[in-house]
Coordinates of C-alpha atoms in Angstrom, one line a residue:
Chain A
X1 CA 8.9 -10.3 -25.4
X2 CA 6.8 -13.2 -26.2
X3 CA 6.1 -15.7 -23.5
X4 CA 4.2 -19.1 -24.9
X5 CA 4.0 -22.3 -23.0
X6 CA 1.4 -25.2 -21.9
X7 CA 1.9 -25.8 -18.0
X8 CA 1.8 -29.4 -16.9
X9 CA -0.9 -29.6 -14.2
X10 CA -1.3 -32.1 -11.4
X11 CA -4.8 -31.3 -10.3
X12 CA -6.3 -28.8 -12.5
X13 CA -9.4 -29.7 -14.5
X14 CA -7.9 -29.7 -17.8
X15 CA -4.8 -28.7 -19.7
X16 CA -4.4 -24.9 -20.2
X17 CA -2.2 -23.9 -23.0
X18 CA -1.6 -20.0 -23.2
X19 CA 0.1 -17.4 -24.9
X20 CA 1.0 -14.3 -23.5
X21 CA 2.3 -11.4 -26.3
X22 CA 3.3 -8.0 -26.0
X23 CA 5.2 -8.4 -22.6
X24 CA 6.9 -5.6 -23.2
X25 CA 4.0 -3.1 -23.0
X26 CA 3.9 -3.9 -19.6
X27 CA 7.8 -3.2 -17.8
X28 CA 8.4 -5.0 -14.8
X29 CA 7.6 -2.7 -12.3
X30 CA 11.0 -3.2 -10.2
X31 CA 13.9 -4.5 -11.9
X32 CA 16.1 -4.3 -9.0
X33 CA 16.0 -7.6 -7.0
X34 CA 14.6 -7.4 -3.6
X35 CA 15.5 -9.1 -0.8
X36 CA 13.6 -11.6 1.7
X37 CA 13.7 -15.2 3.4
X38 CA 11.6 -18.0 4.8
X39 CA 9.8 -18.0 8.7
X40 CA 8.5 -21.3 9.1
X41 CA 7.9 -22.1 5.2
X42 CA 9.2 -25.1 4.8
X43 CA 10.0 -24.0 1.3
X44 CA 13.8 -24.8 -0.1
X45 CA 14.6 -23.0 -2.8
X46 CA 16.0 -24.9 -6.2
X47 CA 18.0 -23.4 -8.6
X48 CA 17.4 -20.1 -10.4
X49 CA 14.6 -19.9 -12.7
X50 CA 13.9 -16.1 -13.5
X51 CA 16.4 -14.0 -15.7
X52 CA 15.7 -10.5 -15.5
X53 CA 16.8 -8.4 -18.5
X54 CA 18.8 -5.1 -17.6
X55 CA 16.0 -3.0 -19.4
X56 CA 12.5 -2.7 -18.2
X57 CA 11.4 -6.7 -19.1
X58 CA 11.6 -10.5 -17.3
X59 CA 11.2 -13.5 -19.1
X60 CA 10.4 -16.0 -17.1
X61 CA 11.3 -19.7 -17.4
X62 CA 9.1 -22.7 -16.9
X63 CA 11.7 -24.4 -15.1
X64 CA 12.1 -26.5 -11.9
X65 CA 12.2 -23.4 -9.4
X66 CA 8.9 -22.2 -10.9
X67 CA 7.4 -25.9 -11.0
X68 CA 8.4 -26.2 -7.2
X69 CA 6.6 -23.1 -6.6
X70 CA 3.3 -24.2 -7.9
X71 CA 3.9 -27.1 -6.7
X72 CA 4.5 -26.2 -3.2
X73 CA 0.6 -24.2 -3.0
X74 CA -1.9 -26.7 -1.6
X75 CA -4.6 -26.6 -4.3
X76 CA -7.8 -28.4 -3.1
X77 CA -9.6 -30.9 -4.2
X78 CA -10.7 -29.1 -7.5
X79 CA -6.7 -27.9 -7.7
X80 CA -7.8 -24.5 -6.6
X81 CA -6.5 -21.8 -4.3
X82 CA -8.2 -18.6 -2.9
X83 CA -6.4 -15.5 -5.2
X84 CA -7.4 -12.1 -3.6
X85 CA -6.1 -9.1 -6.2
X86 CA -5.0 -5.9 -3.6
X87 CA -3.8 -2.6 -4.9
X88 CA -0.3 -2.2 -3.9
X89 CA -0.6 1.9 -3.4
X90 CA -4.0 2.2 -1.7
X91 CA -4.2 -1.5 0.4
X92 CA -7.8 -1.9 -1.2
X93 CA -9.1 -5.8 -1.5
X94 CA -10.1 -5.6 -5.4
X95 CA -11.8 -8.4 -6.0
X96 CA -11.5 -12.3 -4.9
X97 CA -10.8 -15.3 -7.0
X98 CA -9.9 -18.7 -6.9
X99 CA -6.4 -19.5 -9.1
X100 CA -5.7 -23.5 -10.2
X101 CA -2.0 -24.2 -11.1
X102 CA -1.8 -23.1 -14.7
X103 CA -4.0 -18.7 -13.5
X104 CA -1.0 -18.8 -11.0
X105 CA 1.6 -19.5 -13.6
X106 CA -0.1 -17.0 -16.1
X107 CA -0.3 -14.4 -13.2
X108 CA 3.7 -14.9 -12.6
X109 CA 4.4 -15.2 -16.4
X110 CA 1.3 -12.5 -18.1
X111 CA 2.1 -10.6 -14.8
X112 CA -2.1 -9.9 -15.1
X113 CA -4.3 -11.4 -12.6
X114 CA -6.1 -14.3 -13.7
X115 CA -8.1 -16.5 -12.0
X116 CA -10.1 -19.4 -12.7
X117 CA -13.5 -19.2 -13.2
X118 CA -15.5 -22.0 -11.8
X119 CA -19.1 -21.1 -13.3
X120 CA -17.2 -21.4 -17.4
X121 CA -14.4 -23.7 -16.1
X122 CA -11.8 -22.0 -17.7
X123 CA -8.7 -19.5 -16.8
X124 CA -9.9 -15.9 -17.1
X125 CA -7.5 -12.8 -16.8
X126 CA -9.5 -9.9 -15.0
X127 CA -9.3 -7.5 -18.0
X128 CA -9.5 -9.2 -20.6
X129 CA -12.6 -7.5 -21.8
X130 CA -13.0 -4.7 -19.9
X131 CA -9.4 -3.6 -20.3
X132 CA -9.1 -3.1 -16.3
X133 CA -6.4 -5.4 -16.0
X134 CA -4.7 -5.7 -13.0
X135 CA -0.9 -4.9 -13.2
X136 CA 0.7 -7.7 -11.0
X137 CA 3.9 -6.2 -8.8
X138 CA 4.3 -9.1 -6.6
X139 CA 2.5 -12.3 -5.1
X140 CA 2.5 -13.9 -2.1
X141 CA 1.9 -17.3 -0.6
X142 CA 0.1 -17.4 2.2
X143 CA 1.8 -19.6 5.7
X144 CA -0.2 -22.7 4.7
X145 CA -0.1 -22.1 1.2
X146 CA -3.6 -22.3 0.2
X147 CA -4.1 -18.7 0.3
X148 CA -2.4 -16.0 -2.8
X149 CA -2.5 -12.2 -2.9
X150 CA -1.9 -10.7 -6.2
X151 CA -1.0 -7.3 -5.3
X152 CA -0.8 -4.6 -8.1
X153 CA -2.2 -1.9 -10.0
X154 CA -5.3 -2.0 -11.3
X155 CA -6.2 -0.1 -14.8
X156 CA -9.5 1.1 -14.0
X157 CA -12.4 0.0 -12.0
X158 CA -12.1 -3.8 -10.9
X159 CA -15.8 -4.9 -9.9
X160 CA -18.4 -4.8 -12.9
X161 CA -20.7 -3.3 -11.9
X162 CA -18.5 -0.3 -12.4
X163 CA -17.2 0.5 -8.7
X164 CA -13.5 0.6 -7.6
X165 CA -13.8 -2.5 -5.7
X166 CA -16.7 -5.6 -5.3
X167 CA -16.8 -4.7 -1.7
X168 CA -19.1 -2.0 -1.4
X169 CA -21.8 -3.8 0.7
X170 CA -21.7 -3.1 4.9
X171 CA -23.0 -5.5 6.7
X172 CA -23.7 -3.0 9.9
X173 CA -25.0 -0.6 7.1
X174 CA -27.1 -2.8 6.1
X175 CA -28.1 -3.9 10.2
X176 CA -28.3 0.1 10.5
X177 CA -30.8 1.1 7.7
X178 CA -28.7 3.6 7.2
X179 CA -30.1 4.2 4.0
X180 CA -29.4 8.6 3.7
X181 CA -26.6 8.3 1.4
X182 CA -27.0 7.4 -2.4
X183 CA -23.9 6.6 -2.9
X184 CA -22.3 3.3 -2.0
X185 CA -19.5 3.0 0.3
X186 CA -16.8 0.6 -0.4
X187 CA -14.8 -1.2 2.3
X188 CA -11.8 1.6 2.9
X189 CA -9.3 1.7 5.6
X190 CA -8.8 5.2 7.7
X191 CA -7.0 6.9 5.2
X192 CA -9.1 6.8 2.5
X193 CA -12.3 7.1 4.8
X194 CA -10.5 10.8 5.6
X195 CA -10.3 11.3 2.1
X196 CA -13.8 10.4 1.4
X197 CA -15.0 12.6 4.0
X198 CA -13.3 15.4 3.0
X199 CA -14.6 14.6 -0.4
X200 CA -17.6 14.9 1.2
X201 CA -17.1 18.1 2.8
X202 CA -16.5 19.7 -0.6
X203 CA -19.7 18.1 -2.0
X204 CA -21.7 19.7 0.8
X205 CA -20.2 23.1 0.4
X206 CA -21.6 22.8 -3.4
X207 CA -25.0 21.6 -2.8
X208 CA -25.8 22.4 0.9
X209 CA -24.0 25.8 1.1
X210 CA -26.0 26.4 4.6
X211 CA -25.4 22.8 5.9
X212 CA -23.9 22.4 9.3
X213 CA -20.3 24.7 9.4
X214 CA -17.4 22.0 9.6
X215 CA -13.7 22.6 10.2
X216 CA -13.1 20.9 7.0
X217 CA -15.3 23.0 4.8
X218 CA -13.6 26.3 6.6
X219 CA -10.0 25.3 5.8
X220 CA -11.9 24.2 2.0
X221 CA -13.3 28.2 1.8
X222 CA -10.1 29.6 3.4
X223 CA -6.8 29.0 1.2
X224 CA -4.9 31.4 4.0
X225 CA -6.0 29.7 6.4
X226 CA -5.0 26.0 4.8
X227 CA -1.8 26.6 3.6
X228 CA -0.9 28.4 7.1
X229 CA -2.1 25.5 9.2
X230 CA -0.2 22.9 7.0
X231 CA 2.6 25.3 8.2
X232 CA 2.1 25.5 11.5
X233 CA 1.7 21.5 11.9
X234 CA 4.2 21.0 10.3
X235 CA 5.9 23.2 12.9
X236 CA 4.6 21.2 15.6
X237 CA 5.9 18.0 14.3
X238 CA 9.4 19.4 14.0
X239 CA 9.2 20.4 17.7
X240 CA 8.1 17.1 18.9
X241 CA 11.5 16.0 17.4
X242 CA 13.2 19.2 18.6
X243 CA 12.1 19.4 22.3
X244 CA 11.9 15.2 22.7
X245 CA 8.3 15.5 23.3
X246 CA 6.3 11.4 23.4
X247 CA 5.4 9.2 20.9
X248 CA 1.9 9.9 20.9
X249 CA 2.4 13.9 20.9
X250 CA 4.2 12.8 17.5
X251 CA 1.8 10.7 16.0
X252 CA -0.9 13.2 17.0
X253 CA 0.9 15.6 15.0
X254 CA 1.8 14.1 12.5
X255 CA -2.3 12.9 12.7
X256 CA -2.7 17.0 12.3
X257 CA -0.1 17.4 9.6
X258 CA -1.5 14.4 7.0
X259 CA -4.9 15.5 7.7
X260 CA -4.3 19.1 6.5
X261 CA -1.8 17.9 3.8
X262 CA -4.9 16.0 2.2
X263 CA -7.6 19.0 2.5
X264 CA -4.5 20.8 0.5
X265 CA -4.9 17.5 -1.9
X266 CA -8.5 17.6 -2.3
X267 CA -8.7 21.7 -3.2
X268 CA -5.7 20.5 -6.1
X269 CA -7.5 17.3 -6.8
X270 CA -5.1 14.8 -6.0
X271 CA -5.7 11.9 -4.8
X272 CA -3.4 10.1 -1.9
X273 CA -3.4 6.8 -4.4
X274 CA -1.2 9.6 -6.7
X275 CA 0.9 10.5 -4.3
X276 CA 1.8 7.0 -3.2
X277 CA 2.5 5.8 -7.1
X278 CA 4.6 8.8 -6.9
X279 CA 6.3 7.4 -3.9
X280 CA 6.1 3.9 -5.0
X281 CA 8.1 5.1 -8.4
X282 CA 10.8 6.8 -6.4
X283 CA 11.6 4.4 -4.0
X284 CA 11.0 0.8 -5.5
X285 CA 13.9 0.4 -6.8
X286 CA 17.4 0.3 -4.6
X287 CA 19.1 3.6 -3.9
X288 CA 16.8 5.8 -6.0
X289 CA 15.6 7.4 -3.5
X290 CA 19.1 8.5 -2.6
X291 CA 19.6 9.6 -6.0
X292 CA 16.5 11.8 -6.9
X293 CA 17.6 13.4 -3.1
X294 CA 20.5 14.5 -3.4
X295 CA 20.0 15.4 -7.1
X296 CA 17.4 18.0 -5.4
X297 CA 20.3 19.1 -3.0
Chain B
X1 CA -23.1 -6.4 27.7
X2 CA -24.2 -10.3 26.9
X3 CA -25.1 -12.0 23.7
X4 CA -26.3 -15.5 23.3
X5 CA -28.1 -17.4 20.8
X6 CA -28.4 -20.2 18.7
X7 CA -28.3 -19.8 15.0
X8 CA -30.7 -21.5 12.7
X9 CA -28.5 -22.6 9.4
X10 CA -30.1 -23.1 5.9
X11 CA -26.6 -25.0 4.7
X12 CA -23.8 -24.9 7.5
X13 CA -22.9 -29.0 8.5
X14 CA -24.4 -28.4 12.4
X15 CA -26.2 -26.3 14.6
X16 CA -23.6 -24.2 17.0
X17 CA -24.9 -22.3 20.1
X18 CA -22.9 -19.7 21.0
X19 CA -22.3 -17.5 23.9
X20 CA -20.8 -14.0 23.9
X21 CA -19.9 -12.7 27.2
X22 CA -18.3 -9.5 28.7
X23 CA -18.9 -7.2 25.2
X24 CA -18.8 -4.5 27.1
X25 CA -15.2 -5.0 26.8
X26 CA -15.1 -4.1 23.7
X27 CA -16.9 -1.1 23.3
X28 CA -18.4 -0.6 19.6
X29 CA -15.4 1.0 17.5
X30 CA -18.0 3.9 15.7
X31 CA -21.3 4.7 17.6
X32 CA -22.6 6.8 15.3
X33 CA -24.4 5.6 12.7
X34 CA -22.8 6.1 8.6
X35 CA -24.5 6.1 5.6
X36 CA -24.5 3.7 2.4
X37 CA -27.1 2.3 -0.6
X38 CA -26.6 -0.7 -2.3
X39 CA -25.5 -0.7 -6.1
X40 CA -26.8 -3.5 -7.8
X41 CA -26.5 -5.7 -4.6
X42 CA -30.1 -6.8 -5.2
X43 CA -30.6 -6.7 -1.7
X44 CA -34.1 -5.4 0.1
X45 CA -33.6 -4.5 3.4
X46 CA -36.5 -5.1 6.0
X47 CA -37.3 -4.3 9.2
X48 CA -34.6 -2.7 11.7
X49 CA -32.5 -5.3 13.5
X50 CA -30.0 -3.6 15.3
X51 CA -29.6 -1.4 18.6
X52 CA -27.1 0.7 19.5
X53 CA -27.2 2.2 22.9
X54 CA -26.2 5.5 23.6
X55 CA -23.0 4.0 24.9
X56 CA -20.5 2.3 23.5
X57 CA -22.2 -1.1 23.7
X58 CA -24.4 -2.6 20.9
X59 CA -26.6 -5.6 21.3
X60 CA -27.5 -7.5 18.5
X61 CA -31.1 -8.7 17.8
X62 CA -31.1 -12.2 15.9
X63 CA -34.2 -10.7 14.0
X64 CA -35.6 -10.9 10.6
X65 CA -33.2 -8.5 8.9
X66 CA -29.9 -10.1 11.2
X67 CA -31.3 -13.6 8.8
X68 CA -31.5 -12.2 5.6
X69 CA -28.2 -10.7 5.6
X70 CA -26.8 -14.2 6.6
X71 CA -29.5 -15.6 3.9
X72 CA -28.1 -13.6 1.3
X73 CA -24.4 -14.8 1.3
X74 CA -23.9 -17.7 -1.5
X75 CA -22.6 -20.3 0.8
X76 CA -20.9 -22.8 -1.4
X77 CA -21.8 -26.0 -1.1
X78 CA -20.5 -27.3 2.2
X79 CA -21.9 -24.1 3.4
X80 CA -18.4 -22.0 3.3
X81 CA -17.5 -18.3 1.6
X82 CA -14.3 -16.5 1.7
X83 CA -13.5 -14.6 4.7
X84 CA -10.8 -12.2 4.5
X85 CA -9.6 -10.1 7.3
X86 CA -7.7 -7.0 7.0
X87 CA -6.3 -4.7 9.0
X88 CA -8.8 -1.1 9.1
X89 CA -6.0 1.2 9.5
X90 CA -2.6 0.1 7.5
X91 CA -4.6 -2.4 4.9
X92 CA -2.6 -5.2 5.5
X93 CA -4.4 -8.4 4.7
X94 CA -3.9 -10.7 8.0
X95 CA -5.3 -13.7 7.2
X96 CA -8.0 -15.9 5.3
X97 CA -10.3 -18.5 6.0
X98 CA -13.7 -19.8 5.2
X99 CA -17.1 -18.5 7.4
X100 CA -19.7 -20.5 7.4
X101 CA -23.2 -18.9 8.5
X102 CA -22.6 -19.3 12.3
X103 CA -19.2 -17.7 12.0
X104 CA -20.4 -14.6 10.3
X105 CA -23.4 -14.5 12.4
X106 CA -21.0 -14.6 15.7
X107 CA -18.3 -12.2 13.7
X108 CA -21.4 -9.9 13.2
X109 CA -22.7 -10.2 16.9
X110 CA -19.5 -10.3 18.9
X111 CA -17.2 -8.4 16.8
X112 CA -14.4 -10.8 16.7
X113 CA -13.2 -12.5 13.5
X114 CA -14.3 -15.7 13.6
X115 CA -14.2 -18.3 10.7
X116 CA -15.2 -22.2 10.1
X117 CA -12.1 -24.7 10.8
X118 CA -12.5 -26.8 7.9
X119 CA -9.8 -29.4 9.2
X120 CA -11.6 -29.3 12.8
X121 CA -14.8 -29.2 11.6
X122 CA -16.1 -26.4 14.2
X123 CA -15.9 -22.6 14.6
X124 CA -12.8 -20.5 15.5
X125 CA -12.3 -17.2 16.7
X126 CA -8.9 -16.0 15.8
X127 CA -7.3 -15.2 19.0
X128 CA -9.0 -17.6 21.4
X129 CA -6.1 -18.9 22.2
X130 CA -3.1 -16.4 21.3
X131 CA -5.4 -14.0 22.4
X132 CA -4.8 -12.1 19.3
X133 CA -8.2 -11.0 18.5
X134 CA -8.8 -9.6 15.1
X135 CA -11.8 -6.7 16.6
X136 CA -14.3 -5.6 13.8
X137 CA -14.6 -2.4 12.9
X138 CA -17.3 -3.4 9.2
X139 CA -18.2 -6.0 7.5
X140 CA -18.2 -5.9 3.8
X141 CA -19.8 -8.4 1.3
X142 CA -18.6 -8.6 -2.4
X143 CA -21.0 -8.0 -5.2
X144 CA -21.3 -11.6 -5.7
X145 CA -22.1 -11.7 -2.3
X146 CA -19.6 -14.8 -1.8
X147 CA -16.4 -13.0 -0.2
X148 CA -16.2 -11.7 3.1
X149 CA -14.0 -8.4 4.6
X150 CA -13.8 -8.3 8.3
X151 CA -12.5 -4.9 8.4
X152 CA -10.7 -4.9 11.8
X153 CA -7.9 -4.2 14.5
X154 CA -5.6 -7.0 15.6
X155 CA -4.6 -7.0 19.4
X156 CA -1.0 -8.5 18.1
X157 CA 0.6 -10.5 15.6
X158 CA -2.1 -13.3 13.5
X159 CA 0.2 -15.6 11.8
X160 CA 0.3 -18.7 13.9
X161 CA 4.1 -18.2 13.2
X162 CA 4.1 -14.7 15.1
X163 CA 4.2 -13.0 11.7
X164 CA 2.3 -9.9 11.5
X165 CA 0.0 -11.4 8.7
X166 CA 0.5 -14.4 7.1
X167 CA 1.8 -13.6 4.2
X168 CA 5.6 -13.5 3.5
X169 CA 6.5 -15.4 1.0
X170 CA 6.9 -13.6 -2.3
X171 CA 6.9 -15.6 -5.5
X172 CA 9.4 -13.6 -7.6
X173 CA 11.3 -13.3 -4.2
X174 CA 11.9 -17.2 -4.3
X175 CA 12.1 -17.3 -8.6
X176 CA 14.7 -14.8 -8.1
X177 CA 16.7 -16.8 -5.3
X178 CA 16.8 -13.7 -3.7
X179 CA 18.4 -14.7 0.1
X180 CA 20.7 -11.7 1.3
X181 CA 18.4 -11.0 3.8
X182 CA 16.9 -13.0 7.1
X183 CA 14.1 -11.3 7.7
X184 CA 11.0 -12.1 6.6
X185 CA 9.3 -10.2 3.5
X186 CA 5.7 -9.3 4.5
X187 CA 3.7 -8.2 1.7
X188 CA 3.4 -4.7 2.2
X189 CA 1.6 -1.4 0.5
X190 CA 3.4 1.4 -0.7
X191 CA 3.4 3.5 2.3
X192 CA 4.5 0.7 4.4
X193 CA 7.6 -0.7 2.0
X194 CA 8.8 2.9 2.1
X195 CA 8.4 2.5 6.4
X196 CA 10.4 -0.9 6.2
X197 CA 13.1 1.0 3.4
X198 CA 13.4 4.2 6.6
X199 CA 14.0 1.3 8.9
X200 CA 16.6 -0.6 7.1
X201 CA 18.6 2.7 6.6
X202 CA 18.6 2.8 10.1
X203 CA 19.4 -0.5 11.1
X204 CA 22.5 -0.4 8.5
X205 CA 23.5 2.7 10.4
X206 CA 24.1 0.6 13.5
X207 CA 25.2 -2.5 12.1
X208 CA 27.3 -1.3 8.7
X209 CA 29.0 2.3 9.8
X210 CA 31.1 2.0 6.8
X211 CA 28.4 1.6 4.0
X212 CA 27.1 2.9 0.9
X213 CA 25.8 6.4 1.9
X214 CA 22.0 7.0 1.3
X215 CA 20.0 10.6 1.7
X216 CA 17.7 8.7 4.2
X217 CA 20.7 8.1 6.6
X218 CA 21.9 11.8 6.2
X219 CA 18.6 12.9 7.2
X220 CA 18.4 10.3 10.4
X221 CA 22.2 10.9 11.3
X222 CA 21.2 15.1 11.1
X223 CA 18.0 16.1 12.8
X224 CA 18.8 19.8 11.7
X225 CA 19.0 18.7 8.3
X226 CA 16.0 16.6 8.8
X227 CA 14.1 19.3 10.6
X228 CA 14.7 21.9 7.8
X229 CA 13.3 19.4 4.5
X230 CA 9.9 18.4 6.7
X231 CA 10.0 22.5 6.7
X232 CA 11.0 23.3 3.3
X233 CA 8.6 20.2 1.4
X234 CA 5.5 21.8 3.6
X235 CA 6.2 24.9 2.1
X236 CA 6.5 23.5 -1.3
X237 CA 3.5 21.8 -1.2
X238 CA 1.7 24.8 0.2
X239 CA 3.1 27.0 -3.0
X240 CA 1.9 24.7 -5.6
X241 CA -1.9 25.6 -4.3
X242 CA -0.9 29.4 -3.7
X243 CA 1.1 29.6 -7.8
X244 CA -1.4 27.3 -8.9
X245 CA 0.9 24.5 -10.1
X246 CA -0.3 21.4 -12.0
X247 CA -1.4 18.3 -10.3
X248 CA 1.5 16.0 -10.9
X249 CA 4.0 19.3 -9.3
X250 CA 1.0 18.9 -5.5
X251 CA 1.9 15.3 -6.1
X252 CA 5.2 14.7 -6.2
X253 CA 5.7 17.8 -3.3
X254 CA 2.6 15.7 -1.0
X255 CA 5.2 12.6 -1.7
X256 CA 8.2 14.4 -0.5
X257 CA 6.8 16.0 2.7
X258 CA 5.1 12.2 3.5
X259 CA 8.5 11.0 3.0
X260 CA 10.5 13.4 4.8
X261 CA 7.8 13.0 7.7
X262 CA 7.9 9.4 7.9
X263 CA 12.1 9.7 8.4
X264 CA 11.2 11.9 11.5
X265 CA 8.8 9.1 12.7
X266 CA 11.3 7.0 12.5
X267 CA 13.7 8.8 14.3
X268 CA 10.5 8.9 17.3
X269 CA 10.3 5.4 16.8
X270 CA 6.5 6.0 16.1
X271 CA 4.6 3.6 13.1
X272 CA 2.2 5.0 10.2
X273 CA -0.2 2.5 11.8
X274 CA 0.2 4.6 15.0
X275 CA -0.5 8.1 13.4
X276 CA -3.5 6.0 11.2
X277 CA -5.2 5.3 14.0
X278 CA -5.1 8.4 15.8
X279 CA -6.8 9.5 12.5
X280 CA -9.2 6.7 12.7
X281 CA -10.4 8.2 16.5
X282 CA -10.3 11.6 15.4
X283 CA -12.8 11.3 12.1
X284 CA -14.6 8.0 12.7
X285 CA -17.4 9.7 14.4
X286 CA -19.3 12.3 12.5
X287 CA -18.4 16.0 13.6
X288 CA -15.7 15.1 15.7
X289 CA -13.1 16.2 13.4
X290 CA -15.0 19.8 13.7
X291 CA -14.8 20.0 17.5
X292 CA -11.2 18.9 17.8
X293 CA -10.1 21.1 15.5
X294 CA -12.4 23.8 16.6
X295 CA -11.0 23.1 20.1
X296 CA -7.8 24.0 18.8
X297 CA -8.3 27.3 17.1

């Protein structure tokens, strides 16, 4: 598929004509249509503008409904908007941007982020040289539209300096001293802190074998021990269920169950961001999920 | 717990005293201190600036090192960067404004997300009035150091609308004309798409008896059945450690146990966020997830 056009702008800098190739390297990643509808938007829809092919590509036409949307964003007084990129398995903030009206249109059309870069003054698609693109799955507007998530799949690393994300600087780190670790430590939310400090955990057992004993590093030394506890909580969560125990003796199971699930992870080297592109695979698209089960019963 | 002050500003529009009251209300969410370097940040630290007590309180000195963290942040030129709040346990991001040094000085000190109205001219705390706070857990600058994270909890919904976050409009959602549902569209991760799919399947139960079939609404209409998969995809993911299986084999079994889980939470009527943030009080304090489990054995 081959997508070329020239977007009209109304507050842009400067025309941007672009050409995006080889759409078809890049599937969309959920060909099914979705569903959703407008709280407080004040955005009517115009007629349809997006013809999705029954294989795995879109083309996308630059007609009214696609105008209205770029039209509808409130660009600023330089015709820009904040575009944050967010990876659609883990919840990580990438990077942040700012788009104009013709990085938005490329990021719907390319289906890569792409930004506008306000030091060159000219649309660049994170990727481009670095070959990290980020695989756009959806975007969002924000209430006021002046805000835009990109939120997809990056290739490799975003920042440049080489790390996952740009957000590896903590301000109370920072207040702290704390200045015993090397390593840096992006912004992660709870999962992924678990997984970093079981990570951790495993690092320690390596180079400080007579550190400080830790639950963690036992299960890590103890395959028995592991796979019977993943068991056993898993037990316990059933029973909550079973005998009508609360909510919270469910979540704290459930707590137990995920947290032993992932030492399991780390001694096979899996990473949760695998297991949720697994999950993200099976159950984007409309009654797959259904499918894959009951092929498996 | 009291903190007032009035910040000095190198490029914010005004002076703005501010007055923190009653922190002891919200106790510090991680009193122990965590580790971090900087990686290519260019950032020296100096002299210690913070105190935490030995309780759950922390009181915030406006000293030397409390300035150059708030000198280091490229304001743009009216004095503004990016400030992004997300939500520490699910990922979600809730909102975004613009911080100008006051506001990420008070954000810092009172750890509640607070940004610079740019149509007000003055600073806001989200929730001063809704009473939503958005309570920070970290702070992260970007390598640029122009783009704020407030890493935080919210008391309740953020969108002024009484959406969860503010973003719910998806782009291809509207280019598709996609309108068979009424509710609102959030733009969700992975795990949390696969939530809202559990809940739908459940809502259809009640509201369409009679329609298509689904393996998610034979697991919620059969808690036996149910009961027996969270038991049988445990085991399965314990045997691909125990028969050394390959990666992709751990990852698709950790996917079917999270899945098969996360029907049984559904059926408790208890939220990933929930069982997140019991993780988050179990491991965000270093050791603790030692004891507990210690406790337990």
């Amino acid at each position: 598929m081959e997508v070329a056009g020239s977007f009209s702008r109304l507050s842009s800098p400067r025309p941007v004509s672009f050409s995006v190739t080889n759409c078809a390297k890049y599937p969309h990643p959920n060909p099914t249509k979705t569903n959703l509808s407008f709280r407080n938007s004040g955005y009517a829809p115009v007629s349809a503008s997006v013809e999705r092919s029954s294989g795995s590509n879109v083309a996308v036409h630059l007609d009214s409904k696609f105008e209205t949307i770029l039209d509808s964003v409130k660009w600023d007084s330089k015709g820009l908007a904040v575009a944050i990129a967010q990876n659609i398995d883990t919840g990580s903030i990438l990077m942040q941007g700012f788009a104009n009206r013709d990085a938005l249109a490329k990021t719907i059309s390319s289906r890569k982020a792409t930004f506008y870069s306000r030091s060159r003054s000219s649309l660049w698609t994170k990727g481009e040289t670095s070959m990290n693109f980020i695989n756009v799955h959806d975007v969002f507007l924000d209430c006021d539209r002046d805000s835009i998530i990109y939120l997809g799949k990056p290739d490799g690393p975003t920042c440049h300096t080489g790390a996952e994300t740009c957000y590896y600087t903590s301000v109370y780190d920072i207040l702290e001293g704390s200045k015993e670790d090397t390593e840096e430590r992006l912004a992660k939310t709870t999962l992924y802190s678990l997984e970093a400090t079981i990570s951790k955990r495993k690092e320690e057992i390596e180079t400080l074998p007579n550190g400080k004993p830790s639950w963690t590093k036992k299960l890590l030394l103890n395959q028995e021990l592991l796979c019977s506890k993943v068991r056993e909580e898993a037990g316990e969560l059933i029973q909550t269920l079973l005998d009508n125990e609360d909510k919270d003796r469910t979540a704290s199971e459930m707590a137990d169950l995920l947290y032993h699930s992932m030492v399991l992870l780390n001694l096979k080297d899996v990473s949760m961001e695998e297991v949720l592109e697994v999950l993200r695979k099976r159950f984007s698209q409309s009654g797959v999920e259904e499918k894959n089960s009951r092929k498996k019963n």
